[in-house]
Amino acid sequence: MKQLIQTNAAPEAIGTYSQAVKIDNTVYLSGQIPLDPETMTLVDGDIEIQIRRVFDNLQAVISEANGRLDDIVKLTVYLTDLSHFPIVNQVMTDYFSEPYPARAAVGVAALPKDAEIEVDAVMVVSEDYSY
């Protein structure tokens, strides 16, 4: 049975999708772009600020699903400029600890709202968590 995950602490869905869907102990997280959840506009600033906003948005949805960033088993990073990939790596060390999730990085021509980065994820949570 699918359980929809939704929180006001992350940007609302801007299309026909859910922020996340949980099936058993697996959570499929929709892509997050660097939207401020309060204004629903892209954050101002350099790519590092944008990357941090994306991970903060993911963290908000993950928390609503009773998980942690370290429960992510797979990340996909979409970048309109792959030269930003080293910054993604650097920022990830502030959000994740070893063992890091499996990951793919994909260069794309464009992203929603002209964002420069989008990240989606798959997370596996234990039913034992009591946060």
PDB file of C-alpha atoms in Angstrom, residues 68-130:
ATOM      1  CA  ARG A  68      17.492  10.546   8.231  1.00  0.00           C
ATOM      2  CA  LEU A  69      19.730  11.564   5.342  1.00  0.00           C
ATOM      3  CA  ASP A  70      21.941   8.599   6.191  1.00  0.00           C
ATOM      4  CA  ASP A  71      18.987   6.317   5.356  1.00  0.00           C
ATOM      5  CA  ILE A  72      19.291   7.304   1.689  1.00  0.00           C
ATOM      6  CA  VAL A  73      20.603   4.397  -0.359  1.00  0.00           C
ATOM      7  CA  LYS A  74      20.534   6.061  -3.799  1.00  0.00           C
ATOM      8  CA  LEU A  75      20.820   9.670  -4.977  1.00  0.00           C
ATOM      9  CA  THR A  76      20.541  11.037  -8.479  1.00  0.00           C
ATOM     10  CA  VAL A  77      21.967  14.515  -9.018  1.00  0.00           C
ATOM     11  CA  TYR A  78      20.919  16.466 -12.103  1.00  0.00           C
ATOM     12  CA  LEU A  79      23.097  19.460 -13.025  1.00  0.00           C
ATOM     13  CA  THR A  80      22.821  21.926 -15.880  1.00  0.00           C
ATOM     14  CA  ASP A  81      26.582  22.487 -15.515  1.00  0.00           C
ATOM     15  CA  LEU A  82      28.672  19.445 -14.586  1.00  0.00           C
ATOM     16  CA  SER A  83      31.557  21.712 -13.561  1.00  0.00           C
ATOM     17  CA  HIS A  84      29.562  22.170 -10.317  1.00  0.00           C
ATOM     18  CA  PHE A  85      29.969  18.481  -9.453  1.00  0.00           C
ATOM     19  CA  PRO A  86      33.017  19.013  -7.166  1.00  0.00           C
ATOM     20  CA  ILE A  87      30.923  21.472  -5.124  1.00  0.00           C
ATOM     21  CA  VAL A  88      28.189  18.825  -4.805  1.00  0.00           C
ATOM     22  CA  ASN A  89      30.820  16.432  -3.432  1.00  0.00           C
ATOM     23  CA  GLN A  90      32.088  19.003  -0.948  1.00  0.00           C
ATOM     24  CA  VAL A  91      28.608  19.946   0.296  1.00  0.00           C
ATOM     25  CA  MET A  92      27.601  16.292   0.622  1.00  0.00           C
ATOM     26  CA  THR A  93      30.254  15.796   3.291  1.00  0.00           C
ATOM     27  CA  ASP A  94      28.309  18.258   5.471  1.00  0.00           C
ATOM     28  CA  TYR A  95      25.050  16.320   5.064  1.00  0.00           C
ATOM     29  CA  PHE A  96      26.094  12.662   4.775  1.00  0.00           C
ATOM     30  CA  SER A  97      28.469  10.329   6.571  1.00  0.00           C
ATOM     31  CA  GLU A  98      30.106   7.135   5.392  1.00  0.00           C
ATOM     32  CA  PRO A  99      29.043   4.818   3.990  1.00  0.00           C
ATOM     33  CA  TYR A 100      27.749   7.301   1.435  1.00  0.00           C
ATOM     34  CA  PRO A 101      24.719   6.439  -0.707  1.00  0.00           C
ATOM     35  CA  ALA A 102      25.089   5.116  -4.223  1.00  0.00           C
ATOM     36  CA  ARG A 103      24.884   8.061  -6.589  1.00  0.00           C
ATOM     37  CA  ALA A 104      24.607   9.081 -10.200  1.00  0.00           C
ATOM     38  CA  ALA A 105      25.268  12.512 -11.663  1.00  0.00           C
ATOM     39  CA  VAL A 106      23.571  13.506 -14.882  1.00  0.00           C
ATOM     40  CA  GLY A 107      24.213  16.564 -17.025  1.00  0.00           C
ATOM     41  CA  VAL A 108      20.948  17.978 -18.343  1.00  0.00           C
ATOM     42  CA  ALA A 109      20.036  20.822 -20.675  1.00  0.00           C
ATOM     43  CA  ALA A 110      17.383  22.318 -18.400  1.00  0.00           C
ATOM     44  CA  LEU A 111      15.493  21.807 -15.140  1.00  0.00           C
ATOM     45  CA  PRO A 112      12.137  23.064 -13.847  1.00  0.00           C
ATOM     46  CA  LYS A 113      12.000  26.812 -13.113  1.00  0.00           C
ATOM     47  CA  ASP A 114      15.481  27.145 -14.719  1.00  0.00           C
ATOM     48  CA  ALA A 115      17.111  25.593 -11.627  1.00  0.00           C
ATOM     49  CA  GLU A 116      20.767  24.564 -11.895  1.00  0.00           C
ATOM     50  CA  ILE A 117      20.421  21.444  -9.732  1.00  0.00           C
ATOM     51  CA  GLU A 118      17.829  18.823  -8.848  1.00  0.00           C
ATOM     52  CA  VAL A 119      18.280  15.780  -6.619  1.00  0.00           C
ATOM     53  CA  ASP A 120      15.999  12.794  -6.111  1.00  0.00           C
ATOM     54  CA  ALA A 121      16.559   9.841  -3.813  1.00  0.00           C
ATOM     55  CA  VAL A 122      15.530   6.425  -2.563  1.00  0.00           C
ATOM     56  CA  MET A 123      15.581   5.834   1.184  1.00  0.00           C
ATOM     57  CA  VAL A 124      15.132   2.717   3.297  1.00  0.00           C
ATOM     58  CA  VAL A 125      13.925   3.299   6.851  1.00  0.00           C
ATOM     59  CA  SER A 126      13.647   1.012   9.808  1.00  0.00           C
ATOM     60  CA  GLU A 127      10.235   0.757  11.400  1.00  0.00           C
ATOM     61  CA  ASP A 128      12.109   0.912  14.749  1.00  0.00           C
ATOM     62  CA  TYR A 129      13.031   4.600  14.503  1.00  0.00           C
ATOM     63  CA  SER A 130      11.697   6.787  17.257  1.00  0.00           C
TER      64      SER A 130
END
